[in-house]
Amino acid sequence: MTMTVTSHRPQPPAQPATLRAKRLPGYAAPAIAVVALLAAAGLVYGTGLGGPVLVVVVAALLYLAGLFLAANAVEGRRSARNRTWSALIHSAFVLAVLPLASVVWTLVSKGAERLDGNFFGTSMNNIGARDANGGAYHAIVGTLEQVGIATLITVPLGVLCAIYVVEYGRGRFAFTIRFFVDVMTGIPSIVTGLFVLAFWVLIVSPWFNDGRPGFSGFAAALALSVLMLPTVVRSTEEMLRLVPAPLREGAYALGVPKWKTILRVVLPTALPGIVTGIMLAIARAAGETAPVLLVAGGGAAINFNPFENNQSSLALFVYQQAGEASKYSPARAWTAALTLVALVLILTVAAKLLARRNRLGR
């Protein structure tokens, strides 16, 4: 007699006809934006409450509300929240980019008027209020020399200080260094200028100038180095702390000394971030006006010697030209500002490429 055994295994549940949820069509968000803009324009201009800025603000609010309602009706509440927050994030990005784009457009449109050989090849020496010529050659030379000297002073000192704090510093002394670096971060630039004026210009420089205090580009570089130092130290410190500990431990396990581990492993790994912090410090120093005015004095003539006589800078040149009573001065000021921004941009790109080329291979 043969018996048949019937299996009673549970059957898998039936699959739904489709796994795809309902979603808004691709044209829904742009259509909502257009409707929100038209409605905001009609509301603002119809009531006479404001201008284009208020239209954009009201349109953004209406767009967010309309997008949430449409997504909630079609996709559900969870997807509606996701779309709304994504729209808020993109709006924040646009709000952050708009001022930058506005600054760049203003600099290029107004600064292109004097982009000529005369501006980059001459100074303001013997240039009167009715003279359309005159350039910023002396200011470019002053900026390059002052920022270059300040960088040579600050970068080794700041990087070594950060290495000590991260790799060697323990106890009260390291805490004191961090505390004073944080305090220096908030020092106004005018205070650093006054400090260098009181110490270097009035006390030290008379020893080398027949008893007479003298302005110089080197004094301006000292003031700029004081401003750059906390930025370099803090940025380098944070980058060194981000280097994984196993990299150090692996080098120690191979018998590599600590100083060589720092030089060959830690610094190359953190180099891109360190370069970014250094370039931020350089950008701040290049744009300072008050310290240069206090201790370098400015000047209309070309001075290649940073240790003697007055010297100008691009930031100081912009400040002086913006206050001149001449119809040709604003164009010089805008072109000098564009030159300063372009100079910092070129240095930043070059430093980034150099750091990427010399970083530790993965």
PDB file of N, CA and C in Angstrom, residues 187-249:
ATOM      1  N   ILE A 187      42.204  88.995  17.726  1.00  0.00           N
ATOM      2  CA  ILE A 187      42.818  90.322  17.828  1.00  0.00           C
ATOM      3  C   ILE A 187      42.504  91.132  16.575  1.00  0.00           C
ATOM      4  N   PRO A 188      41.991  92.348  16.698  1.00  0.00           N
ATOM      5  CA  PRO A 188      41.751  93.187  15.512  1.00  0.00           C
ATOM      6  C   PRO A 188      43.073  93.556  14.833  1.00  0.00           C
ATOM      7  N   SER A 189      43.000  93.749  13.537  1.00  0.00           N
ATOM      8  CA  SER A 189      44.217  94.060  12.783  1.00  0.00           C
ATOM      9  C   SER A 189      44.822  95.393  13.194  1.00  0.00           C
ATOM     10  N   ILE A 190      43.989  96.340  13.593  1.00  0.00           N
ATOM     11  CA  ILE A 190      44.520  97.641  13.995  1.00  0.00           C
ATOM     12  C   ILE A 190      45.379  97.515  15.250  1.00  0.00           C
ATOM     13  N   VAL A 191      45.053  96.548  16.110  1.00  0.00           N
ATOM     14  CA  VAL A 191      45.837  96.345  17.333  1.00  0.00           C
ATOM     15  C   VAL A 191      47.216  95.792  16.983  1.00  0.00           C
ATOM     16  N   THR A 192      47.292  94.861  16.053  1.00  0.00           N
ATOM     17  CA  THR A 192      48.598  94.354  15.639  1.00  0.00           C
ATOM     18  C   THR A 192      49.433  95.442  14.995  1.00  0.00           C
ATOM     19  N   GLY A 193      48.792  96.317  14.235  1.00  0.00           N
ATOM     20  CA  GLY A 193      49.524  97.441  13.665  1.00  0.00           C
ATOM     21  C   GLY A 193      50.068  98.373  14.731  1.00  0.00           C
ATOM     22  N   LEU A 194      49.267  98.652  15.735  1.00  0.00           N
ATOM     23  CA  LEU A 194      49.732  99.502  16.834  1.00  0.00           C
ATOM     24  C   LEU A 194      50.863  98.839  17.610  1.00  0.00           C
ATOM     25  N   PHE A 195      50.787  97.528  17.794  1.00  0.00           N
ATOM     26  CA  PHE A 195      51.845  96.808  18.503  1.00  0.00           C
ATOM     27  C   PHE A 195      53.173  96.908  17.758  1.00  0.00           C
ATOM     28  N   VAL A 196      53.151  96.634  16.450  1.00  0.00           N
ATOM     29  CA  VAL A 196      54.381  96.714  15.664  1.00  0.00           C
ATOM     30  C   VAL A 196      54.869  98.157  15.590  1.00  0.00           C
ATOM     31  N   LEU A 197      53.950  99.110  15.516  1.00  0.00           N
ATOM     32  CA  LEU A 197      54.342 100.521  15.506  1.00  0.00           C
ATOM     33  C   LEU A 197      55.066 100.889  16.797  1.00  0.00           C
ATOM     34  N   ALA A 198      54.530 100.460  17.951  1.00  0.00           N
ATOM     35  CA  ALA A 198      55.133 100.811  19.229  1.00  0.00           C
ATOM     36  C   ALA A 198      56.438 100.070  19.467  1.00  0.00           C
ATOM     37  N   PHE A 199      56.517  98.823  18.995  1.00  0.00           N
ATOM     38  CA  PHE A 199      57.712  98.023  19.284  1.00  0.00           C
ATOM     39  C   PHE A 199      58.790  98.187  18.219  1.00  0.00           C
ATOM     40  N   TRP A 200      58.434  97.913  16.961  1.00  0.00           N
ATOM     41  CA  TRP A 200      59.459  97.884  15.914  1.00  0.00           C
ATOM     42  C   TRP A 200      59.783  99.282  15.380  1.00  0.00           C
ATOM     43  N   VAL A 201      58.746 100.013  15.006  1.00  0.00           N
ATOM     44  CA  VAL A 201      58.984 101.304  14.346  1.00  0.00           C
ATOM     45  C   VAL A 201      59.585 102.325  15.319  1.00  0.00           C
ATOM     46  N   LEU A 202      59.051 102.398  16.520  1.00  0.00           N
ATOM     47  CA  LEU A 202      59.482 103.442  17.463  1.00  0.00           C
ATOM     48  C   LEU A 202      60.644 103.040  18.349  1.00  0.00           C
ATOM     49  N   ILE A 203      60.887 101.735  18.551  1.00  0.00           N
ATOM     50  CA  ILE A 203      61.948 101.302  19.456  1.00  0.00           C
ATOM     51  C   ILE A 203      63.109 100.642  18.719  1.00  0.00           C
ATOM     52  N   VAL A 204      62.803  99.680  17.840  1.00  0.00           N
ATOM     53  CA  VAL A 204      63.870  98.908  17.205  1.00  0.00           C
ATOM     54  C   VAL A 204      64.443  99.608  15.971  1.00  0.00           C
ATOM     55  N   SER A 205      63.577 100.128  15.109  1.00  0.00           N
ATOM     56  CA  SER A 205      64.065 100.714  13.852  1.00  0.00           C
ATOM     57  C   SER A 205      65.013 101.897  14.046  1.00  0.00           C
ATOM     58  N   PRO A 206      64.897 102.733  15.096  1.00  0.00           N
ATOM     59  CA  PRO A 206      65.893 103.811  15.263  1.00  0.00           C
ATOM     60  C   PRO A 206      67.327 103.314  15.403  1.00  0.00           C
ATOM     61  N   TRP A 207      67.530 102.068  15.868  1.00  0.00           N
ATOM     62  CA  TRP A 207      68.892 101.539  15.967  1.00  0.00           C
ATOM     63  C   TRP A 207      69.550 101.379  14.605  1.00  0.00           C
ATOM     64  N   PHE A 208      68.751 101.179  13.576  1.00  0.00           N
ATOM     65  CA  PHE A 208      69.284 100.976  12.231  1.00  0.00           C
ATOM     66  C   PHE A 208      69.064 102.188  11.326  1.00  0.00           C
ATOM     67  N   ASN A 209      68.552 103.280  11.887  1.00  0.00           N
ATOM     68  CA  ASN A 209      68.183 104.428  11.064  1.00  0.00           C
ATOM     69  C   ASN A 209      68.675 105.745  11.673  1.00  0.00           C
ATOM     70  N   ASP A 210      69.880 105.709  12.242  1.00  0.00           N
ATOM     71  CA  ASP A 210      70.492 106.906  12.822  1.00  0.00           C
ATOM     72  C   ASP A 210      69.614 107.563  13.874  1.00  0.00           C
ATOM     73  N   GLY A 211      68.947 106.740  14.666  1.00  0.00           N
ATOM     74  CA  GLY A 211      68.145 107.270  15.760  1.00  0.00           C
ATOM     75  C   GLY A 211      66.773 107.756  15.372  1.00  0.00           C
ATOM     76  N   ARG A 212      66.398 107.646  14.111  1.00  0.00           N
ATOM     77  CA  ARG A 212      65.091 108.105  13.669  1.00  0.00           C
ATOM     78  C   ARG A 212      64.189 106.916  13.352  1.00  0.00           C
ATOM     79  N   PRO A 213      62.968 106.916  13.873  1.00  0.00           N
ATOM     80  CA  PRO A 213      62.047 105.830  13.517  1.00  0.00           C
ATOM     81  C   PRO A 213      61.662 105.918  12.044  1.00  0.00           C
ATOM     82  N   GLY A 214      61.507 104.774  11.424  1.00  0.00           N
ATOM     83  CA  GLY A 214      61.181 104.778   9.996  1.00  0.00           C
ATOM     84  C   GLY A 214      60.178 103.713   9.634  1.00  0.00           C
ATOM     85  N   PHE A 215      59.253 104.070   8.727  1.00  0.00           N
ATOM     86  CA  PHE A 215      58.312 103.110   8.197  1.00  0.00           C
ATOM     87  C   PHE A 215      59.019 102.202   7.199  1.00  0.00           C
ATOM     88  N   SER A 216      58.479 101.006   7.017  1.00  0.00           N
ATOM     89  CA  SER A 216      59.074 100.069   6.066  1.00  0.00           C
ATOM     90  C   SER A 216      58.086  98.960   5.762  1.00  0.00           C
ATOM     91  N   GLY A 217      58.315  98.290   4.645  1.00  0.00           N
ATOM     92  CA  GLY A 217      57.495  97.142   4.300  1.00  0.00           C
ATOM     93  C   GLY A 217      57.743  95.960   5.224  1.00  0.00           C
ATOM     94  N   PHE A 218      58.952  95.869   5.772  1.00  0.00           N
ATOM     95  CA  PHE A 218      59.241  94.786   6.703  1.00  0.00           C
ATOM     96  C   PHE A 218      58.409  94.915   7.973  1.00  0.00           C
ATOM     97  N   ALA A 219      58.201  96.140   8.443  1.00  0.00           N
ATOM     98  CA  ALA A 219      57.332  96.343   9.605  1.00  0.00           C
ATOM     99  C   ALA A 219      55.904  95.894   9.297  1.00  0.00           C
ATOM    100  N   ALA A 220      55.440  96.176   8.089  1.00  0.00           N
ATOM    101  CA  ALA A 220      54.114  95.697   7.698  1.00  0.00           C
ATOM    102  C   ALA A 220      54.078  94.173   7.654  1.00  0.00           C
ATOM    103  N   ALA A 221      55.168  93.556   7.184  1.00  0.00           N
ATOM    104  CA  ALA A 221      55.219  92.092   7.155  1.00  0.00           C
ATOM    105  C   ALA A 221      55.165  91.510   8.562  1.00  0.00           C
ATOM    106  N   LEU A 222      55.805  92.168   9.523  1.00  0.00           N
ATOM    107  CA  LEU A 222      55.725  91.701  10.905  1.00  0.00           C
ATOM    108  C   LEU A 222      54.290  91.758  11.423  1.00  0.00           C
ATOM    109  N   ALA A 223      53.602  92.848  11.127  1.00  0.00           N
ATOM    110  CA  ALA A 223      52.205  92.961  11.567  1.00  0.00           C
ATOM    111  C   ALA A 223      51.332  91.899  10.900  1.00  0.00           C
ATOM    112  N   LEU A 224      51.562  91.660   9.622  1.00  0.00           N
ATOM    113  CA  LEU A 224      50.779  90.640   8.919  1.00  0.00           C
ATOM    114  C   LEU A 224      51.089  89.240   9.448  1.00  0.00           C
ATOM    115  N   SER A 225      52.336  89.001   9.831  1.00  0.00           N
ATOM    116  CA  SER A 225      52.681  87.683  10.373  1.00  0.00           C
ATOM    117  C   SER A 225      51.979  87.419  11.701  1.00  0.00           C
ATOM    118  N   VAL A 226      51.799  88.476  12.508  1.00  0.00           N
ATOM    119  CA  VAL A 226      51.061  88.311  13.760  1.00  0.00           C
ATOM    120  C   VAL A 226      49.614  87.916  13.469  1.00  0.00           C
ATOM    121  N   LEU A 227      49.034  88.467  12.420  1.00  0.00           N
ATOM    122  CA  LEU A 227      47.663  88.114  12.041  1.00  0.00           C
ATOM    123  C   LEU A 227      47.572  86.717  11.443  1.00  0.00           C
ATOM    124  N   MET A 228      48.597  86.293  10.727  1.00  0.00           N
ATOM    125  CA  MET A 228      48.579  84.995  10.068  1.00  0.00           C
ATOM    126  C   MET A 228      48.849  83.841  11.030  1.00  0.00           C
ATOM    127  N   LEU A 229      49.624  84.088  12.056  1.00  0.00           N
ATOM    128  CA  LEU A 229      50.103  83.001  12.906  1.00  0.00           C
ATOM    129  C   LEU A 229      48.988  82.152  13.523  1.00  0.00           C
ATOM    130  N   PRO A 230      47.977  82.728  14.172  1.00  0.00           N
ATOM    131  CA  PRO A 230      46.946  81.862  14.778  1.00  0.00           C
ATOM    132  C   PRO A 230      46.190  81.021  13.759  1.00  0.00           C
ATOM    133  N   THR A 231      45.945  81.555  12.571  1.00  0.00           N
ATOM    134  CA  THR A 231      45.250  80.775  11.549  1.00  0.00           C
ATOM    135  C   THR A 231      46.079  79.582  11.106  1.00  0.00           C
ATOM    136  N   VAL A 232      47.368  79.797  10.908  1.00  0.00           N
ATOM    137  CA  VAL A 232      48.248  78.702  10.494  1.00  0.00           C
ATOM    138  C   VAL A 232      48.350  77.647  11.585  1.00  0.00           C
ATOM    139  N   VAL A 233      48.502  78.080  12.831  1.00  0.00           N
ATOM    140  CA  VAL A 233      48.651  77.126  13.932  1.00  0.00           C
ATOM    141  C   VAL A 233      47.387  76.289  14.110  1.00  0.00           C
ATOM    142  N   ARG A 234      46.237  76.941  14.147  1.00  0.00           N
ATOM    143  CA  ARG A 234      44.990  76.212  14.396  1.00  0.00           C
ATOM    144  C   ARG A 234      44.644  75.272  13.254  1.00  0.00           C
ATOM    145  N   SER A 235      44.782  75.729  12.025  1.00  0.00           N
ATOM    146  CA  SER A 235      44.457  74.865  10.887  1.00  0.00           C
ATOM    147  C   SER A 235      45.417  73.676  10.803  1.00  0.00           C
ATOM    148  N   THR A 236      46.709  73.920  11.017  1.00  0.00           N
ATOM    149  CA  THR A 236      47.679  72.824  10.992  1.00  0.00           C
ATOM    150  C   THR A 236      47.430  71.842  12.126  1.00  0.00           C
ATOM    151  N   GLU A 237      47.099  72.361  13.299  1.00  0.00           N
ATOM    152  CA  GLU A 237      46.804  71.486  14.431  1.00  0.00           C
ATOM    153  C   GLU A 237      45.623  70.567  14.147  1.00  0.00           C
ATOM    154  N   GLU A 238      44.566  71.125  13.580  1.00  0.00           N
ATOM    155  CA  GLU A 238      43.396  70.306  13.290  1.00  0.00           C
ATOM    156  C   GLU A 238      43.695  69.268  12.220  1.00  0.00           C
ATOM    157  N   MET A 239      44.471  69.621  11.215  1.00  0.00           N
ATOM    158  CA  MET A 239      44.809  68.659  10.175  1.00  0.00           C
ATOM    159  C   MET A 239      45.695  67.536  10.704  1.00  0.00           C
ATOM    160  N   LEU A 240      46.624  67.863  11.583  1.00  0.00           N
ATOM    161  CA  LEU A 240      47.483  66.823  12.158  1.00  0.00           C
ATOM    162  C   LEU A 240      46.682  65.864  13.037  1.00  0.00           C
ATOM    163  N   ARG A 241      45.675  66.372  13.715  1.00  0.00           N
ATOM    164  CA  ARG A 241      44.852  65.502  14.559  1.00  0.00           C
ATOM    165  C   ARG A 241      43.981  64.559  13.728  1.00  0.00           C
ATOM    166  N   LEU A 242      43.721  64.913  12.476  1.00  0.00           N
ATOM    167  CA  LEU A 242      42.907  64.060  11.613  1.00  0.00           C
ATOM    168  C   LEU A 242      43.696  62.899  11.010  1.00  0.00           C
ATOM    169  N   VAL A 243      45.011  62.933  11.116  1.00  0.00           N
ATOM    170  CA  VAL A 243      45.822  61.833  10.590  1.00  0.00           C
ATOM    171  C   VAL A 243      45.578  60.596  11.443  1.00  0.00           C
ATOM    172  N   PRO A 244      45.199  59.457  10.850  1.00  0.00           N
ATOM    173  CA  PRO A 244      44.884  58.261  11.647  1.00  0.00           C
ATOM    174  C   PRO A 244      46.070  57.797  12.490  1.00  0.00           C
ATOM    175  N   ALA A 245      45.794  57.380  13.703  1.00  0.00           N
ATOM    176  CA  ALA A 245      46.844  56.891  14.601  1.00  0.00           C
ATOM    177  C   ALA A 245      47.536  55.637  14.068  1.00  0.00           C
ATOM    178  N   PRO A 246      46.837  54.722  13.367  1.00  0.00           N
ATOM    179  CA  PRO A 246      47.546  53.534  12.844  1.00  0.00           C
ATOM    180  C   PRO A 246      48.695  53.865  11.893  1.00  0.00           C
ATOM    181  N   LEU A 247      48.644  55.002  11.209  1.00  0.00           N
ATOM    182  CA  LEU A 247      49.777  55.382  10.360  1.00  0.00           C
ATOM    183  C   LEU A 247      51.017  55.630  11.210  1.00  0.00           C
ATOM    184  N   ARG A 248      50.844  56.326  12.299  1.00  0.00           N
ATOM    185  CA  ARG A 248      51.981  56.560  13.193  1.00  0.00           C
ATOM    186  C   ARG A 248      52.459  55.242  13.810  1.00  0.00           C
ATOM    187  N   GLU A 249      51.505  54.434  14.278  1.00  0.00           N
ATOM    188  CA  GLU A 249      51.870  53.186  14.949  1.00  0.00           C
ATOM    189  C   GLU A 249      52.577  52.224  14.000  1.00  0.00           C
TER     190      GLU A 249
END
